Coordinates of C-alpha atoms in Angstrom, one line a residue:
M18 CA -5.8 -14.7 -12.4
L19 CA -6.6 -11.3 -11.1
I20 CA -8.5 -9.1 -13.4
T21 CA -10.1 -5.6 -12.9
K22 CA -13.8 -5.0 -12.8
K23 CA -14.8 -1.3 -12.9
H24 CA -13.6 0.0 -9.6
H25 CA -12.7 -3.3 -8.1
F26 CA -10.6 -6.6 -8.6
E27 CA -11.9 -10.0 -9.3
K28 CA -10.2 -13.5 -8.9
D29 CA -11.8 -16.7 -10.0
G30 CA -15.1 -14.9 -10.5
Q31 CA -15.1 -13.5 -7.1
R32 CA -14.7 -10.1 -5.8
F33 CA -11.1 -9.5 -4.6
F34 CA -10.2 -7.0 -2.0
Y35 CA -6.5 -6.2 -2.3
L36 CA -5.2 -6.4 1.2
A37 CA -1.2 -6.2 1.0
D38 CA 1.5 -6.3 3.2
T39 CA 4.7 -4.2 2.8
C40 CA 7.7 -6.2 2.6
W41 CA 10.0 -4.2 0.4
S42 CA 13.3 -5.7 1.7
A43 CA 12.4 -9.5 1.5
F44 CA 14.6 -10.6 -1.2
T45 CA 17.8 -9.2 0.4
N46 CA 16.9 -9.6 4.0
A47 CA 14.7 -12.5 5.0
S48 CA 15.8 -16.2 5.6
L49 CA 13.8 -18.6 3.8
D50 CA 12.8 -20.2 7.2
D51 CA 11.8 -16.6 8.5
W52 CA 10.1 -16.0 5.4
K53 CA 7.7 -18.8 5.5
Y54 CA 7.0 -18.2 9.1
Y55 CA 6.0 -14.6 8.1
L56 CA 3.7 -15.8 5.1
D57 CA 1.9 -18.3 7.3
Y58 CA 1.2 -15.5 9.9
R59 CA 0.0 -13.0 7.3
K60 CA -2.0 -15.7 5.4
A61 CA -3.7 -16.8 8.4
Q62 CA -4.6 -13.2 9.3
G63 CA -6.2 -12.6 5.9
F64 CA -3.6 -10.9 3.7
N65 CA -3.7 -11.8 0.1
V66 CA -0.9 -9.6 -1.4
I67 CA 2.7 -9.2 -0.6
Q68 CA 4.5 -6.2 -1.9
I69 CA 8.1 -6.6 -2.7
N70 CA 11.0 -4.8 -4.3
V71 CA 12.8 -7.0 -6.8
L72 CA 16.0 -4.9 -6.2
K73 CA 17.8 -4.0 -3.0
Q74 CA 15.7 -1.3 -1.1
W75 CA 17.7 1.5 -0.5
D76 CA 16.6 2.3 3.0
A77 CA 16.4 -1.2 4.1
S78 CA 17.8 -2.5 7.6
E79 CA 21.3 -4.0 7.5
S80 CA 21.2 -7.8 6.5
D81 CA 23.1 -10.7 7.5
I82 CA 22.3 -12.4 4.4
D83 CA 25.2 -11.5 1.9
I84 CA 23.4 -11.5 -1.4
L85 CA 22.7 -8.7 -4.1
P86 CA 21.1 -8.8 -7.4
F87 CA 24.3 -7.4 -9.2
P88 CA 28.1 -7.4 -8.4
I89 CA 29.6 -4.3 -6.6
T90 CA 32.3 -2.7 -8.6
Y91 CA 33.1 0.0 -6.1
E92 CA 32.0 0.8 -2.5
D93 CA 32.9 3.4 0.0
K94 CA 31.3 4.4 3.2
A95 CA 28.9 6.8 1.2
H96 CA 28.5 5.2 -2.2
I97 CA 27.9 1.9 -4.1
D98 CA 28.5 1.1 -7.5
Y99 CA 26.8 -1.7 -9.3
D100 CA 27.5 -3.7 -12.6
Y101 CA 23.9 -3.7 -13.9
T102 CA 25.2 -5.8 -16.9
T103 CA 25.8 -8.7 -14.8
L104 CA 22.8 -10.5 -13.1
N105 CA 23.5 -12.6 -10.0
K106 CA 21.6 -15.8 -10.7
S107 CA 21.9 -16.9 -7.0
Y108 CA 19.9 -14.0 -6.0
F109 CA 17.3 -14.4 -8.4
D110 CA 17.3 -18.2 -7.7
R111 CA 16.5 -17.4 -4.1
A112 CA 13.9 -14.7 -5.0
E113 CA 12.2 -17.3 -7.0
K114 CA 12.0 -19.7 -4.0
M115 CA 10.5 -17.1 -2.2
L116 CA 8.0 -16.3 -4.7
E117 CA 7.2 -20.0 -4.7
E118 CA 6.3 -19.8 -1.0
V119 CA 3.9 -16.8 -1.6
Y120 CA 2.3 -18.8 -4.6
K121 CA 1.7 -21.9 -2.5
R122 CA -0.3 -19.8 -0.2
N123 CA -2.5 -18.5 -2.7
M124 CA -1.2 -15.1 -2.2
I125 CA -0.2 -12.6 -5.0
P126 CA 3.4 -11.1 -5.2
G127 CA 3.1 -7.3 -5.8
L128 CA 6.5 -6.8 -7.4
V129 CA 8.3 -3.6 -7.9
L130 CA 10.6 -3.8 -10.9
L131 CA 12.4 -0.4 -10.6
W132 CA 12.8 1.8 -7.5
A133 CA 13.2 5.5 -8.0
N134 CA 16.7 5.5 -6.4
Y135 CA 18.1 3.6 -9.5
V136 CA 16.7 6.1 -11.9
P137 CA 18.3 9.5 -12.8
G138 CA 16.6 12.7 -12.0
T139 CA 14.1 11.2 -9.6
W140 CA 14.0 12.7 -6.0
A141 CA 15.5 9.4 -4.8
G142 CA 18.0 9.3 -7.6
N143 CA 19.3 12.6 -6.6
I144 CA 20.3 11.4 -3.1
A145 CA 20.8 7.7 -3.7
P146 CA 23.8 6.0 -2.4
N147 CA 24.0 3.8 -5.5
N148 CA 24.8 4.7 -9.2
P149 CA 22.0 4.9 -11.7
F150 CA 20.9 1.8 -13.6
D151 CA 22.6 1.5 -16.9
Y152 CA 19.8 2.4 -19.4
E153 CA 21.3 -0.1 -21.9
A154 CA 21.0 -3.0 -19.3
L155 CA 17.4 -2.3 -18.4
E156 CA 15.8 -4.6 -21.1
E157 CA 17.7 -7.5 -20.3
Y158 CA 17.1 -6.9 -16.5
V159 CA 13.2 -6.7 -17.1
K160 CA 13.1 -9.7 -19.6
Y161 CA 15.2 -11.9 -17.1
V162 CA 12.9 -11.1 -14.2
V163 CA 9.5 -11.1 -15.8
N164 CA 10.1 -14.3 -17.8
R165 CA 11.4 -16.1 -14.4
F166 CA 8.6 -14.6 -12.2
K167 CA 5.3 -14.4 -14.5
K168 CA 4.5 -18.1 -13.6
Y169 CA 3.7 -16.8 -10.1
N170 CA 1.0 -14.5 -11.5
P171 CA 2.4 -11.2 -9.8
I172 CA 1.2 -7.7 -9.9
Y173 CA 3.8 -5.4 -11.4
F174 CA 4.5 -2.1 -10.2
I175 CA 6.9 -0.5 -12.6
S176 CA 8.2 2.1 -10.3
G177 CA 8.9 2.5 -6.5
D178 CA 8.3 5.8 -4.7
T179 CA 8.9 7.7 -7.9
D180 CA 8.1 11.1 -9.5
F181 CA 8.6 11.9 -13.2
P182 CA 10.7 15.1 -13.1
T183 CA 12.7 14.5 -16.4
E184 CA 12.2 13.0 -19.8
E185 CA 15.0 10.8 -18.9
S186 CA 13.4 9.3 -16.1
I187 CA 10.2 8.9 -17.9
K188 CA 12.2 7.1 -20.6
Y189 CA 13.4 4.7 -17.9
Y190 CA 10.0 3.7 -16.9
R191 CA 8.6 3.7 -20.4
K192 CA 11.3 1.1 -21.2
V193 CA 10.5 -1.3 -18.2
F194 CA 6.8 -1.0 -19.0
E195 CA 7.1 -1.8 -22.6
V196 CA 9.5 -4.7 -22.0
A197 CA 7.4 -6.1 -19.1
K198 CA 4.0 -5.7 -20.8
R199 CA 5.5 -7.5 -23.9
I200 CA 6.5 -10.6 -21.9
D201 CA 3.7 -10.8 -19.5
S202 CA 0.6 -9.2 -21.4
T203 CA -2.1 -10.6 -19.0
A204 CA -0.6 -9.2 -15.7
L205 CA -1.8 -6.1 -14.1
Y206 CA 0.5 -3.0 -14.1
S207 CA 0.6 0.2 -11.9
F208 CA 3.0 2.8 -10.7
H209 CA 4.1 3.0 -7.1
I210 CA 4.4 6.9 -7.0
K211 CA 6.0 8.9 -4.2
G212 CA 3.7 10.0 -1.2
R213 CA 1.3 12.6 -1.5
F214 CA 1.8 12.7 -5.4
T215 CA -0.8 12.3 -8.3
D216 CA 1.1 13.5 -11.4
L217 CA 1.4 10.3 -13.5
P218 CA 2.2 11.3 -17.0
D219 CA -0.9 10.6 -19.3
E220 CA 1.0 8.0 -21.3
F221 CA 1.2 5.8 -18.4
L222 CA -2.2 6.9 -16.7
N223 CA -3.9 5.7 -19.9
K224 CA -2.3 2.3 -19.7
I225 CA -2.2 1.3 -16.0
D226 CA -4.7 -1.3 -14.7
F227 CA -5.1 0.4 -11.5
F228 CA -4.0 3.7 -9.9
S229 CA -1.8 3.4 -7.0
Y230 CA -0.9 6.1 -4.5
Q231 CA 0.4 6.5 -1.1
S232 CA -0.7 9.0 1.4
G233 CA 2.5 8.1 3.1
H234 CA 4.3 9.2 6.5
N235 CA 4.2 12.9 6.5
F236 CA 2.3 13.9 9.5
A237 CA 0.9 17.1 7.8
G238 CA 0.0 15.3 4.7
Q239 CA -2.4 12.8 6.0
H240 CA -5.3 14.4 4.3
T241 CA -4.2 13.1 1.0
A242 CA -5.6 9.5 2.1
Y243 CA -9.1 11.0 0.9
D244 CA -8.0 13.9 -1.1
I245 CA -6.2 12.0 -3.8
P246 CA -8.8 9.3 -4.6
M247 CA -11.5 12.0 -4.7
F248 CA -9.4 14.0 -7.1
M249 CA -8.7 11.0 -9.3
R250 CA -12.5 10.3 -9.3
K251 CA -13.2 14.0 -10.3
K252 CA -10.5 13.7 -13.0
G253 CA -12.4 10.9 -14.5
F254 CA -10.4 8.0 -13.6
D255 CA -12.8 5.0 -13.7
R256 CA -10.4 2.0 -12.8
P257 CA -9.6 0.7 -9.3
I258 CA -7.7 2.9 -7.0
V259 CA -5.7 1.7 -4.1
N260 CA -3.7 3.6 -1.4
T261 CA -0.7 1.2 -1.4
E262 CA 1.4 3.0 1.3
P263 CA -0.7 4.7 4.1
C264 CA 1.3 5.5 7.2
Y265 CA 2.9 2.3 8.7
D266 CA 2.1 1.2 12.1
Q267 CA 4.6 2.6 14.4
I268 CA 6.7 4.5 11.8
S269 CA 7.9 7.7 12.8
Y270 CA 6.6 11.0 11.4
S271 CA 8.9 11.5 8.2
R272 CA 11.7 14.0 8.1
N273 CA 12.9 12.9 11.4
E274 CA 10.0 14.6 13.4
Y275 CA 9.3 13.3 16.7
G276 CA 6.3 10.9 17.1
R277 CA 5.0 7.6 15.7
F278 CA 2.0 6.6 13.8
R279 CA -0.3 4.3 16.0
P280 CA -2.9 1.7 14.9
Y281 CA -5.6 4.6 15.3
D282 CA -3.7 6.5 12.5
V283 CA -3.3 3.5 10.2
R284 CA -7.1 2.8 10.6
K285 CA -8.0 6.6 10.0
A286 CA -5.9 6.4 6.7
S287 CA -7.2 3.3 5.6
Y288 CA -11.1 3.8 6.2
Q289 CA -10.6 7.3 4.7
S290 CA -9.1 6.0 1.6
I291 CA -11.7 3.3 1.1
L292 CA -14.6 5.7 1.5
S293 CA -13.4 8.2 -0.7
G294 CA -12.9 6.3 -4.0
A295 CA -9.9 4.0 -3.2
D296 CA -12.3 1.0 -2.4
A297 CA -10.5 -1.6 -4.3
G298 CA -8.3 -2.4 -1.4
V299 CA -5.4 -1.0 1.0
T300 CA -2.0 -1.8 2.0
Y301 CA -0.8 -2.3 5.6
G302 CA 2.9 -1.6 6.7
A303 CA 4.6 -2.5 10.0
H304 CA 7.6 -0.5 10.8
G305 CA 10.1 -3.3 11.1
I306 CA 8.6 -5.6 8.4
W307 CA 9.1 -3.4 5.4
S308 CA 12.8 -2.9 6.1
W309 CA 13.0 -6.4 7.8
H310 CA 14.7 -5.0 10.7
K311 CA 16.7 -7.2 13.3
T312 CA 17.7 -5.7 16.9
G313 CA 21.0 -4.6 16.8
K314 CA 21.3 -3.9 13.1
K315 CA 21.9 -0.6 11.2
F316 CA 18.8 0.9 9.7
G317 CA 18.7 2.5 6.2
I318 CA 19.5 6.2 5.7
V319 CA 18.4 9.6 7.1
E320 CA 18.1 11.5 3.9
G321 CA 14.9 12.1 2.2
E322 CA 11.8 11.1 4.4
G323 CA 14.1 10.0 7.3
F324 CA 12.6 7.7 9.8
D325 CA 13.3 6.7 13.3
L326 CA 14.6 3.2 14.3
P327 CA 12.1 0.3 13.4
F328 CA 11.3 -2.5 15.9
D329 CA 12.5 -5.8 15.3
W330 CA 10.4 -7.7 12.7
H331 CA 9.4 -10.4 14.9
D332 CA 7.7 -7.9 17.0
A333 CA 6.5 -5.7 14.2
L334 CA 4.7 -8.8 12.8
K335 CA 2.4 -8.8 15.7
F336 CA 1.3 -5.1 15.8
R337 CA -2.5 -4.8 16.1
G338 CA -2.9 -2.5 13.2
A339 CA -2.7 -5.7 10.9
N340 CA -5.8 -7.0 12.4
D341 CA -7.6 -3.7 12.1
V342 CA -7.2 -3.7 8.5
V343 CA -8.2 -7.3 8.3
L344 CA -11.4 -6.3 9.7
L345 CA -11.9 -3.5 7.2
K346 CA -11.5 -6.0 4.4
K347 CA -14.1 -8.2 5.8
I348 CA -16.5 -5.2 6.0
I349 CA -16.2 -4.6 2.4
L350 CA -16.5 -7.8 1.1
N351 CA -19.7 -8.2 3.0
L352 CA -21.2 -5.3 1.2
D353 CA -20.1 -6.8 -2.1
A354 CA -20.6 -3.5 -3.8
D355 CA -18.4 -0.7 -5.1
L356 CA -18.5 2.3 -2.8
K357 CA -19.8 5.6 -4.0
P358 CA -18.3 8.6 -2.0
E359 CA -21.0 10.8 -0.9
N360 CA -20.6 14.8 -0.9
V361 CA -21.9 15.5 2.5
N362 CA -19.7 17.4 5.1
F363 CA -20.9 16.4 8.6
K364 CA -19.8 18.9 11.4
N365 CA -18.3 21.0 8.3
H366 CA -15.3 18.7 8.6
E367 CA -13.9 16.8 5.6
E368 CA -12.1 14.1 7.8
I369 CA -15.7 12.5 8.5
R370 CA -15.9 10.4 5.3
V371 CA -19.1 8.9 3.9
A372 CA -19.9 6.3 1.2
K373 CA -22.8 4.5 -0.3
A374 CA -22.8 0.9 -1.1
G375 CA -26.2 -0.4 -2.5
K376 CA -28.7 0.8 0.0
D377 CA -26.2 0.9 2.9
Y378 CA -24.0 3.7 4.1
L379 CA -20.6 3.6 5.6
I380 CA -19.7 6.7 7.8
Y381 CA -16.3 7.0 9.4
L382 CA -16.0 9.2 12.4
P383 CA -12.3 9.7 13.4
V384 CA -13.4 11.3 16.4
N385 CA -16.6 10.1 18.0
T386 CA -19.4 12.6 17.9
Q387 CA -23.1 13.1 17.5
I388 CA -24.3 13.4 13.9
N389 CA -27.6 14.0 12.0
L390 CA -28.5 11.4 9.2
E391 CA -31.1 13.6 7.9
E392 CA -28.2 15.3 6.0
L393 CA -28.1 12.1 4.0
G394 CA -32.0 12.3 3.4
I395 CA -32.8 9.4 5.9
N396 CA -34.1 9.1 9.4
K397 CA -35.2 6.6 11.9
Q398 CA -38.4 6.0 9.9
N399 CA -36.6 4.4 7.0
M400 CA -33.3 3.1 8.4
N401 CA -31.3 1.6 11.1
F402 CA -27.8 1.5 12.0
D403 CA -25.0 -0.6 13.7
V404 CA -22.0 1.1 15.6
L405 CA -18.6 -0.4 15.2
D406 CA -16.2 0.7 18.0
L407 CA -12.9 0.3 15.9
Q408 CA -10.6 0.7 19.0
T409 CA -12.2 -2.3 20.7
G410 CA -14.0 -4.2 17.8
R411 CA -17.3 -4.2 19.6
V412 CA -20.5 -3.8 17.5
S413 CA -23.7 -2.6 19.0
H414 CA -27.0 -1.6 17.5
G415 CA -27.3 2.2 17.1
M416 CA -29.7 4.2 19.2
W417 CA -31.5 7.5 18.4
D418 CA -31.5 10.8 20.4
Q419 CA -34.9 10.9 21.6
Y420 CA -35.5 14.6 20.5
S421 CA -34.9 14.1 16.9
D422 CA -36.0 12.0 13.9
G423 CA -32.5 11.8 12.4
K424 CA -29.8 12.5 15.1
I425 CA -28.0 9.6 16.6
S426 CA -27.3 9.0 20.2
L427 CA -23.5 9.5 21.1
P428 CA -22.1 6.1 20.8
L429 CA -20.0 4.9 23.9
C430 CA -16.6 4.8 21.9
M431 CA -13.3 6.4 23.0
E432 CA -11.6 6.7 19.6
D433 CA -12.9 6.3 15.9
V434 CA -16.3 4.8 14.9
L435 CA -17.6 3.3 11.9
L436 CA -21.4 3.6 11.5
I437 CA -23.0 1.0 9.0
V438 CA -26.5 2.4 8.0
H439 CA -29.2 0.3 6.6
T440 CA -31.9 1.8 4.6
N441 CA -35.3 0.4 3.7

């Protein structure tokens, strides 16, 4: 059973670093054989959580598996109406088989109970191709799902991609939270709120077990990877924080801007999150896995965030960014300590992030540069450091500038760098 312990998670008495992969569209798109292959691959890499939308993901890729959680009562090219009072037992039977496979591998499902496009008044609800969920049918749906799936010890996200603009939308999430918590009181709960957003109503903020945010896929909003956890810590939030949706590997910039996020960008968002107060874990996403895309199939919708075509899921599964975040997990677990963000601005640039773990410091340099560690009150008389080249994975012993007691020599690294500083 997963529990919270101040700023981090624990499982079976051991520190647990939440390392999730994003597979929102699994229940509607992935065949059972493909699902087993996917899980084996991610398990071998070191992932321990799989994030899944219980309902149909509104911007999923076209599926060749003809199964949905509810019957369709009306459909045209632009709109679908569901009968939310009638649960498709075959859909949930299949979903349970998929969760059994997650559980067999000692991985944790992170289940989103109600995505924002099903909720009236939310940003997604205003442009969704489906009808809003029938409020009167919510309780039976949540009871059914939680009763069936609680044996697999999931984490529950009440929402997916949501904001809280109206009392009606809050009423929907309140109902889901109340019903789920009543049935599975020992599970951990959070909200997967929309990108670059922090405004979780107090009634929910006071009840969640950890704060989930997403720095997301907007090119201009990448600073929220570190801004949001710093804001939440300053606000006094004293439970775990996780960036559950940094920019996905090879996803395009949102709003149909030309360009794609690379492994470097994924590392940058992940390290900046971890060193800024969100050190309980991080989520990875590959553009092709989350929507479970197959070559030749249609992809999602262009409204809202709007993204370029994904890669085939077979190829996306092997993007190098996944191994980068696995390495981050190993580094943090090796420290075995909560990280305390340090208020130091190397080069007068906030993108350089610093945190202390016990007697050690972690310093993330998005761009390789020479810095003076005396700004942390340490020098070569009382510390030593290692240099991790995050592009190549090469580790070397840090060298000093011969003309200074605290200035490091410029590491021979072409992209981002992690300095691991050990003090006496």
